[in-house]
């Protein structure tokens, strides 16, 4: 007798693994392009997990900050779900083996980041929260009998029967193609940072899952809203850049121009802790006028212990951040838009679900609040897993399968050109004329990345007023 069709999960980051663990005991097959934690943006996350866990804090306060950051474009029901589930998410992660940082008295250490009205961010291993969380979830998934994993495969198509998604097409590195059937398909493929010349995401976070869903006819929403992190480590010619976490500015680090003047004084009352889009635009301008640096010398000897990931990234490039300013640049960081879903993760296509950054349930509005993304992955991943736990295996049917494959990829030179085009025209500062010119350029490209870029450009052109991370000079 054949094993029953599993739930198929495309992507092995925090959202995919939280869903995989939540669906137990229903069988799951997790498909990813890379082994273990490699390739998952979650593992690179340096911020932590926001939760109203401190004394006197309340989910309603966390919700208010989430909506202010999102320019009130947020789905309020979703914001309530996220902020009210946050403390439970932290406890669940502890049960999976994550050890959050505590003070000498054993209390959780709470950090502060831009947009939060107080310290409310839990961290693990200082700035290594994403890596620590992913290590624990990968270990939990390895020991869970209902979870199978297959790495080094690209999912480049969806299989439908009678209008319902019931499987995926796999493409292996050696070109071998196959089809896997499942009772449901969850996309947890992350964001689109890889489509930009500078990103804090791994290059694999290139919108491939979003493109797949759109090609199969699933609705997408809010594609114009892309968050740029103001401080990635500036390394000329490098595409996927190490992040220089905002928590450094929470701890007192300051942004400077080439002659050592403050970049943020007088720009916003919160100065270096102004909303991320405000800081990103200022750093973007400074980078065109001579450069931008983050001065964190005041952290002194505590730097390596508090921020081990940033410390190592700087030292590896010959910069000692205890005594030298860190060169920084804005980088594409998070996509608030994506495959449209309801609060549970259902897309407009029966049988297809989406969770994490690839999905858009409206929780982040027009700009995501710091440290709400790992949180979303855990909260929404677990909710979706629980929804699909009782889903019966697909029944055998006589009708024919329909295979909807993504278009082929762009060639390497065109992809480089597209990334530059996206950075210049869909970056922190946008104008209608530049976006129209880029649209014509993308229309002449053959690969799926060109089609996705066109849709993002169209959404950004259609939104004529600045909102959140979408800032138009015209
Ligand atoms: C950071 O550590 O600066 C990023 C945190 C986030 O994106 O939430």
mmCIF file of N, CA, C and O in Angstrom, residues 93-168:
data_model
loop_
_atom_site.group_PDB
_atom_site.id
_atom_site.type_symbol
_atom_site.label_atom_id
_atom_site.label_comp_id
_atom_site.label_asym_id
_atom_site.label_seq_id
_atom_site.Cartn_x
_atom_site.Cartn_y
_atom_site.Cartn_z
ATOM 1 N N UNK A 93 8.852 28.368 21.298
ATOM 2 C CA UNK A 93 10.239 28.247 20.807
ATOM 3 C C UNK A 93 11.153 27.726 21.920
ATOM 4 O O UNK A 93 12.050 26.919 21.658
ATOM 5 N N UNK A 94 10.900 28.159 23.141
ATOM 6 C CA UNK A 94 11.710 27.626 24.258
ATOM 7 C C UNK A 94 11.503 26.119 24.373
ATOM 8 O O UNK A 94 12.451 25.364 24.580
ATOM 9 N N UNK A 95 10.256 25.669 24.172
ATOM 10 C CA UNK A 95 10.005 24.219 24.223
ATOM 11 C C UNK A 95 10.736 23.483 23.099
ATOM 12 O O UNK A 95 11.083 22.313 23.226
ATOM 13 N N UNK A 96 10.966 24.174 21.992
ATOM 14 C CA UNK A 96 11.711 23.539 20.876
ATOM 15 C C UNK A 96 13.217 23.586 21.126
ATOM 16 O O UNK A 96 13.995 23.106 20.313
ATOM 17 N N UNK A 97 13.637 24.233 22.206
ATOM 18 C CA UNK A 97 15.060 24.220 22.550
ATOM 19 C C UNK A 97 15.775 25.544 22.360
ATOM 20 O O UNK A 97 16.998 25.611 22.522
ATOM 21 N N UNK A 98 15.047 26.616 22.017
ATOM 22 C CA UNK A 98 15.717 27.917 21.860
ATOM 23 C C UNK A 98 15.990 28.495 23.260
ATOM 24 O O UNK A 98 15.100 28.499 24.116
ATOM 25 N N UNK A 99 17.223 28.951 23.460
ATOM 26 C CA UNK A 99 17.579 29.548 24.753
ATOM 27 C C UNK A 99 17.688 31.062 24.546
ATOM 28 O O UNK A 99 18.619 31.543 23.898
ATOM 29 N N UNK A 100 16.705 31.791 25.059
ATOM 30 C CA UNK A 100 16.730 33.253 24.905
ATOM 31 C C UNK A 100 17.644 33.873 25.961
ATOM 32 O O UNK A 100 17.824 33.316 27.048
ATOM 33 N N UNK A 101 18.216 35.027 25.620
ATOM 34 C CA UNK A 101 19.171 35.692 26.510
ATOM 35 C C UNK A 101 18.460 36.195 27.773
ATOM 36 O O UNK A 101 17.384 36.810 27.684
ATOM 37 N N UNK A 102 19.091 35.929 28.922
ATOM 38 C CA UNK A 102 18.529 36.341 30.212
ATOM 39 C C UNK A 102 19.584 37.096 31.001
ATOM 40 O O UNK A 102 20.777 36.911 30.771
ATOM 41 N N UNK A 103 19.124 37.924 31.946
ATOM 42 C CA UNK A 103 20.083 38.650 32.784
ATOM 43 C C UNK A 103 20.509 37.770 33.965
ATOM 44 O O UNK A 103 20.072 36.624 34.089
ATOM 45 N N UNK A 104 21.336 38.341 34.855
ATOM 46 C CA UNK A 104 21.901 37.559 35.961
ATOM 47 C C UNK A 104 20.806 37.015 36.883
ATOM 48 O O UNK A 104 20.971 35.978 37.521
ATOM 49 N N UNK A 105 19.657 37.710 36.921
ATOM 50 C CA UNK A 105 18.544 37.236 37.785
ATOM 51 C C UNK A 105 17.645 36.244 37.045
ATOM 52 O O UNK A 105 16.638 35.803 37.579
ATOM 53 N N UNK A 106 17.990 35.929 35.810
ATOM 54 C CA UNK A 106 17.196 34.953 35.056
ATOM 55 C C UNK A 106 16.031 35.567 34.299
ATOM 56 O O UNK A 106 15.221 34.848 33.712
ATOM 57 N N UNK A 107 15.924 36.921 34.295
ATOM 58 C CA UNK A 107 14.827 37.552 33.537
ATOM 59 C C UNK A 107 15.216 37.684 32.071
ATOM 60 O O UNK A 107 16.395 37.943 31.763
ATOM 61 N N UNK A 108 14.223 37.544 31.181
ATOM 62 C CA UNK A 108 14.509 37.724 29.751
ATOM 63 C C UNK A 108 15.064 39.123 29.531
ATOM 64 O O UNK A 108 14.522 40.097 30.054
ATOM 65 N N UNK A 109 16.152 39.220 28.760
ATOM 66 C CA UNK A 109 16.689 40.547 28.422
ATOM 67 C C UNK A 109 15.886 41.081 27.251
ATOM 68 O O UNK A 109 15.786 40.407 26.223
ATOM 69 N N UNK A 110 15.339 42.274 27.395
ATOM 70 C CA UNK A 110 14.504 42.831 26.326
ATOM 71 C C UNK A 110 15.226 43.986 25.659
ATOM 72 O O UNK A 110 15.617 44.940 26.323
ATOM 73 N N UNK A 111 15.410 43.889 24.342
ATOM 74 C CA UNK A 111 16.091 44.944 23.592
ATOM 75 C C UNK A 111 15.068 45.865 22.956
ATOM 76 O O UNK A 111 13.869 45.569 22.892
ATOM 77 N N UNK A 112 15.572 47.001 22.482
ATOM 78 C CA UNK A 112 14.691 47.969 21.816
ATOM 79 C C UNK A 112 15.141 48.156 20.379
ATOM 80 O O UNK A 112 16.343 48.179 20.102
ATOM 81 N N UNK A 113 14.195 48.293 19.463
ATOM 82 C CA UNK A 113 14.516 48.597 18.061
ATOM 83 C C UNK A 113 13.572 49.677 17.570
ATOM 84 O O UNK A 113 12.576 49.985 18.240
ATOM 85 N N UNK A 114 13.900 50.219 16.384
ATOM 86 C CA UNK A 114 13.137 51.340 15.830
ATOM 87 C C UNK A 114 11.649 51.038 15.780
ATOM 88 O O UNK A 114 11.235 49.933 15.426
ATOM 89 N N UNK A 115 10.835 52.039 16.143
ATOM 90 C CA UNK A 115 9.389 51.917 16.004
ATOM 91 C C UNK A 115 8.703 51.333 17.229
ATOM 92 O O UNK A 115 7.478 51.383 17.329
ATOM 93 N N UNK A 116 9.459 50.759 18.172
ATOM 94 C CA UNK A 116 8.847 50.211 19.389
ATOM 95 C C UNK A 116 8.868 51.284 20.475
ATOM 96 O O UNK A 116 9.873 51.971 20.647
ATOM 97 N N UNK A 117 7.783 51.379 21.236
ATOM 98 C CA UNK A 117 7.731 52.422 22.264
ATOM 99 C C UNK A 117 8.472 52.013 23.533
ATOM 100 O O UNK A 117 8.539 52.775 24.478
ATOM 101 N N UNK A 118 8.989 50.794 23.559
ATOM 102 C CA UNK A 118 9.732 50.336 24.748
ATOM 103 C C UNK A 118 10.577 49.120 24.346
ATOM 104 O O UNK A 118 10.473 48.613 23.221
ATOM 105 N N UNK A 119 11.349 48.638 25.308
ATOM 106 C CA UNK A 119 12.146 47.433 25.059
ATOM 107 C C UNK A 119 11.219 46.221 25.102
ATOM 108 O O UNK A 119 10.564 45.969 26.114
ATOM 109 N N UNK A 120 11.136 45.485 23.955
ATOM 110 C CA UNK A 120 10.198 44.360 23.907
ATOM 111 C C UNK A 120 10.718 43.220 23.010
ATOM 112 O O UNK A 120 9.968 42.344 22.613
ATOM 113 N N UNK A 121 12.027 43.247 22.709
ATOM 114 C CA UNK A 121 12.531 42.254 21.755
ATOM 115 C C UNK A 121 13.370 41.210 22.491
ATOM 116 O O UNK A 121 14.349 41.556 23.156
ATOM 117 N N UNK A 122 12.992 39.942 22.361
ATOM 118 C CA UNK A 122 13.827 38.885 22.944
ATOM 119 C C UNK A 122 14.852 38.442 21.904
ATOM 120 O O UNK A 122 14.571 38.422 20.700
ATOM 121 N N UNK A 123 16.054 38.127 22.385
ATOM 122 C CA UNK A 123 17.140 37.689 21.500
ATOM 123 C C UNK A 123 17.692 36.361 21.981
ATOM 124 O O UNK A 123 17.538 36.014 23.154
ATOM 125 N N UNK A 124 18.352 35.667 21.089
ATOM 126 C CA UNK A 124 19.074 34.449 21.470
ATOM 127 C C UNK A 124 20.484 34.587 20.906
ATOM 128 O O UNK A 124 20.646 34.879 19.717
ATOM 129 N N UNK A 125 21.494 34.445 21.763
ATOM 130 C CA UNK A 125 22.877 34.583 21.292
ATOM 131 C C UNK A 125 23.157 35.986 20.788
ATOM 132 O O UNK A 125 23.814 36.142 19.749
ATOM 133 N N UNK A 126 22.621 37.006 21.483
ATOM 134 C CA UNK A 126 22.841 38.399 21.047
ATOM 135 C C UNK A 126 22.188 38.639 19.705
ATOM 136 O O UNK A 126 20.963 38.499 19.566
ATOM 137 N N UNK A 127 23.009 38.938 18.691
ATOM 138 C CA UNK A 127 22.446 39.229 17.361
ATOM 139 C C UNK A 127 22.325 37.976 16.493
ATOM 140 O O UNK A 127 22.191 38.075 15.278
ATOM 141 N N UNK A 128 22.369 36.784 17.112
ATOM 142 C CA UNK A 128 22.306 35.541 16.321
ATOM 143 C C UNK A 128 20.949 34.853 16.492
ATOM 144 O O UNK A 128 20.837 33.624 16.340
ATOM 145 N N UNK A 129 19.888 35.627 16.765
ATOM 146 C CA UNK A 129 18.585 35.021 17.070
ATOM 147 C C UNK A 129 18.097 34.093 15.952
ATOM 148 O O UNK A 129 17.673 32.961 16.217
ATOM 149 N N UNK A 130 18.153 34.586 14.719
ATOM 150 C CA UNK A 130 17.648 33.772 13.610
ATOM 151 C C UNK A 130 18.388 32.442 13.525
ATOM 152 O O UNK A 130 17.772 31.380 13.348
ATOM 153 N N UNK A 131 19.709 32.504 13.659
ATOM 154 C CA UNK A 131 20.513 31.275 13.561
ATOM 155 C C UNK A 131 20.165 30.311 14.687
ATOM 156 O O UNK A 131 19.999 29.100 14.468
ATOM 157 N N UNK A 132 20.017 30.829 15.910
ATOM 158 C CA UNK A 132 19.704 29.968 17.065
ATOM 159 C C UNK A 132 18.311 29.344 16.915
ATOM 160 O O UNK A 132 18.114 28.165 17.202
ATOM 161 N N UNK A 133 17.358 30.150 16.470
ATOM 162 C CA UNK A 133 15.997 29.629 16.301
ATOM 163 C C UNK A 133 15.996 28.544 15.218
ATOM 164 O O UNK A 133 15.406 27.475 15.386
ATOM 165 N N UNK A 134 16.692 28.824 14.126
ATOM 166 C CA UNK A 134 16.710 27.841 13.034
ATOM 167 C C UNK A 134 17.404 26.543 13.446
ATOM 168 O O UNK A 134 16.955 25.458 13.082
ATOM 169 N N UNK A 135 18.511 26.660 14.205
ATOM 170 C CA UNK A 135 19.178 25.423 14.671
ATOM 171 C C UNK A 135 18.203 24.570 15.475
ATOM 172 O O UNK A 135 18.126 23.355 15.301
ATOM 173 N N UNK A 136 17.441 25.213 16.361
ATOM 174 C CA UNK A 136 16.510 24.458 17.206
ATOM 175 C C UNK A 136 15.392 23.844 16.358
ATOM 176 O O UNK A 136 15.024 22.675 16.547
ATOM 177 N N UNK A 137 14.860 24.612 15.393
ATOM 178 C CA UNK A 137 13.742 24.083 14.593
ATOM 179 C C UNK A 137 14.204 22.978 13.649
ATOM 180 O O UNK A 137 13.487 21.997 13.428
ATOM 181 N N UNK A 138 15.407 23.130 13.106
ATOM 182 C CA UNK A 138 15.924 22.068 12.222
ATOM 183 C C UNK A 138 16.107 20.787 13.046
ATOM 184 O O UNK A 138 15.726 19.687 12.614
ATOM 185 N N UNK A 139 16.648 20.916 14.270
ATOM 186 C CA UNK A 139 16.842 19.726 15.111
ATOM 187 C C UNK A 139 15.489 19.110 15.464
ATOM 188 O O UNK A 139 15.314 17.879 15.401
ATOM 189 N N UNK A 140 14.503 19.962 15.805
ATOM 190 C CA UNK A 140 13.168 19.434 16.154
ATOM 191 C C UNK A 140 12.551 18.727 14.951
ATOM 192 O O UNK A 140 11.945 17.653 15.083
ATOM 193 N N UNK A 141 12.731 19.308 13.759
ATOM 194 C CA UNK A 141 12.156 18.696 12.553
ATOM 195 C C UNK A 141 12.846 17.361 12.245
ATOM 196 O O UNK A 141 12.196 16.393 11.829
ATOM 197 N N UNK A 142 14.176 17.299 12.484
ATOM 198 C CA UNK A 142 14.907 16.049 12.205
ATOM 199 C C UNK A 142 14.410 14.924 13.109
ATOM 200 O O UNK A 142 14.372 13.770 12.693
ATOM 201 N N UNK A 143 14.040 15.268 14.338
ATOM 202 C CA UNK A 143 13.623 14.175 15.228
ATOM 203 C C UNK A 143 12.107 13.947 15.199
ATOM 204 O O UNK A 143 11.608 13.099 15.931
ATOM 205 N N UNK A 144 11.382 14.682 14.365
ATOM 206 C CA UNK A 144 9.925 14.479 14.288
ATOM 207 C C UNK A 144 9.627 13.391 13.253
ATOM 208 O O UNK A 144 9.959 13.559 12.076
ATOM 209 N N UNK A 145 8.991 12.283 13.674
ATOM 210 C CA UNK A 145 8.796 11.167 12.735
ATOM 211 C C UNK A 145 7.879 11.495 11.554
ATOM 212 O O UNK A 145 7.960 10.838 10.520
ATOM 213 N N UNK A 146 7.020 12.530 11.687
ATOM 214 C CA UNK A 146 6.081 12.802 10.582
ATOM 215 C C UNK A 146 6.721 13.666 9.500
ATOM 216 O O UNK A 146 6.116 13.893 8.461
ATOM 217 N N UNK A 147 7.959 14.185 9.740
ATOM 218 C CA UNK A 147 8.566 15.126 8.766
ATOM 219 C C UNK A 147 9.668 14.448 7.961
ATOM 220 O O UNK A 147 10.608 13.884 8.521
ATOM 221 N N UNK A 148 9.530 14.506 6.649
ATOM 222 C CA UNK A 148 10.610 14.108 5.738
ATOM 223 C C UNK A 148 11.153 15.384 5.107
ATOM 224 O O UNK A 148 10.390 16.329 4.892
ATOM 225 N N UNK A 149 12.452 15.392 4.785
ATOM 226 C CA UNK A 149 13.016 16.584 4.133
ATOM 227 C C UNK A 149 13.719 16.168 2.852
ATOM 228 O O UNK A 149 14.322 15.099 2.786
ATOM 229 N N UNK A 150 13.629 17.002 1.841
ATOM 230 C CA UNK A 150 14.389 16.795 0.612
ATOM 231 C C UNK A 150 15.022 18.121 0.233
ATOM 232 O O UNK A 150 14.306 19.112 0.008
ATOM 233 N N UNK A 151 16.362 18.152 0.221
ATOM 234 C CA UNK A 151 17.052 19.409 -0.067
ATOM 235 C C UNK A 151 17.647 19.362 -1.481
ATOM 236 O O UNK A 151 17.588 18.333 -2.155
ATOM 237 N N UNK A 152 18.209 20.472 -1.909
ATOM 238 C CA UNK A 152 18.849 20.599 -3.224
ATOM 239 C C UNK A 152 17.875 20.391 -4.373
ATOM 240 O O UNK A 152 18.245 19.859 -5.423
ATOM 241 N N UNK A 153 16.618 20.756 -4.159
ATOM 242 C CA UNK A 153 15.647 20.677 -5.260
ATOM 243 C C UNK A 153 14.959 22.027 -5.421
ATOM 244 O O UNK A 153 14.718 22.719 -4.438
ATOM 245 N N UNK A 154 14.670 22.353 -6.669
ATOM 246 C CA UNK A 154 13.914 23.577 -6.927
ATOM 247 C C UNK A 154 12.499 23.158 -7.302
ATOM 248 O O UNK A 154 12.313 22.203 -8.057
ATOM 249 N N UNK A 155 11.522 23.833 -6.751
ATOM 250 C CA UNK A 155 10.132 23.580 -7.153
ATOM 251 C C UNK A 155 9.814 24.600 -8.235
ATOM 252 O O UNK A 155 9.819 25.801 -7.972
ATOM 253 N N UNK A 156 9.583 24.116 -9.462
ATOM 254 C CA UNK A 156 9.386 25.084 -10.551
ATOM 255 C C UNK A 156 8.023 24.946 -11.219
ATOM 256 O O UNK A 156 7.801 25.495 -12.281
ATOM 257 N N UNK A 157 7.117 24.210 -10.560
ATOM 258 C CA UNK A 157 5.775 24.125 -11.123
ATOM 259 C C UNK A 157 4.780 23.615 -10.097
ATOM 260 O O UNK A 157 5.167 23.016 -9.089
ATOM 261 N N UNK A 158 3.516 23.886 -10.364
ATOM 262 C CA UNK A 158 2.443 23.366 -9.504
ATOM 263 C C UNK A 158 1.589 22.426 -10.327
ATOM 264 O O UNK A 158 1.405 22.619 -11.540
ATOM 265 N N UNK A 159 1.064 21.391 -9.677
ATOM 266 C CA UNK A 159 0.202 20.421 -10.342
ATOM 267 C C UNK A 159 -1.223 20.662 -9.857
ATOM 268 O O UNK A 159 -1.455 20.776 -8.648
ATOM 269 N N UNK A 160 -2.163 20.768 -10.800
ATOM 270 C CA UNK A 160 -3.567 21.010 -10.435
ATOM 271 C C UNK A 160 -4.439 19.891 -10.984
ATOM 272 O O UNK A 160 -4.144 19.328 -12.057
ATOM 273 N N UNK A 161 -5.502 19.596 -10.249
ATOM 274 C CA UNK A 161 -6.522 18.672 -10.779
ATOM 275 C C UNK A 161 -7.875 19.268 -10.420
ATOM 276 O O UNK A 161 -8.108 19.626 -9.258
ATOM 277 N N UNK A 162 -8.733 19.406 -11.407
ATOM 278 C CA UNK A 162 -10.046 20.037 -11.211
ATOM 279 C C UNK A 162 -9.918 21.388 -10.495
ATOM 280 O O UNK A 162 -10.675 21.711 -9.576
ATOM 281 N N UNK A 163 -8.899 22.158 -10.870
ATOM 282 C CA UNK A 163 -8.728 23.507 -10.323
ATOM 283 C C UNK A 163 -8.109 23.533 -8.938
ATOM 284 O O UNK A 163 -7.983 24.601 -8.329
ATOM 285 N N UNK A 164 -7.726 22.368 -8.418
ATOM 286 C CA UNK A 164 -7.164 22.314 -7.060
ATOM 287 C C UNK A 164 -5.686 21.947 -7.133
ATOM 288 O O UNK A 164 -5.294 21.028 -7.863
ATOM 289 N N UNK A 165 -4.857 22.654 -6.361
ATOM 290 C CA UNK A 165 -3.415 22.340 -6.352
ATOM 291 C C UNK A 165 -3.217 21.039 -5.584
ATOM 292 O O UNK A 165 -3.689 20.889 -4.446
ATOM 293 N N UNK A 166 -2.531 20.088 -6.216
ATOM 294 C CA UNK A 166 -2.397 18.772 -5.583
ATOM 295 C C UNK A 166 -0.978 18.224 -5.737
ATOM 296 O O UNK A 166 -0.753 17.033 -5.545
ATOM 297 N N UNK A 167 -0.028 19.078 -6.083
ATOM 298 C CA UNK A 167 1.344 18.590 -6.170
ATOM 299 C C UNK A 167 2.277 19.649 -6.723
ATOM 300 O O UNK A 167 1.858 20.771 -7.036
ATOM 301 N N UNK A 168 3.556 19.265 -6.785
ATOM 302 C CA UNK A 168 4.566 20.213 -7.293
ATOM 303 C C UNK A 168 5.492 19.507 -8.282
ATOM 304 O O UNK A 168 5.612 18.273 -8.271
#
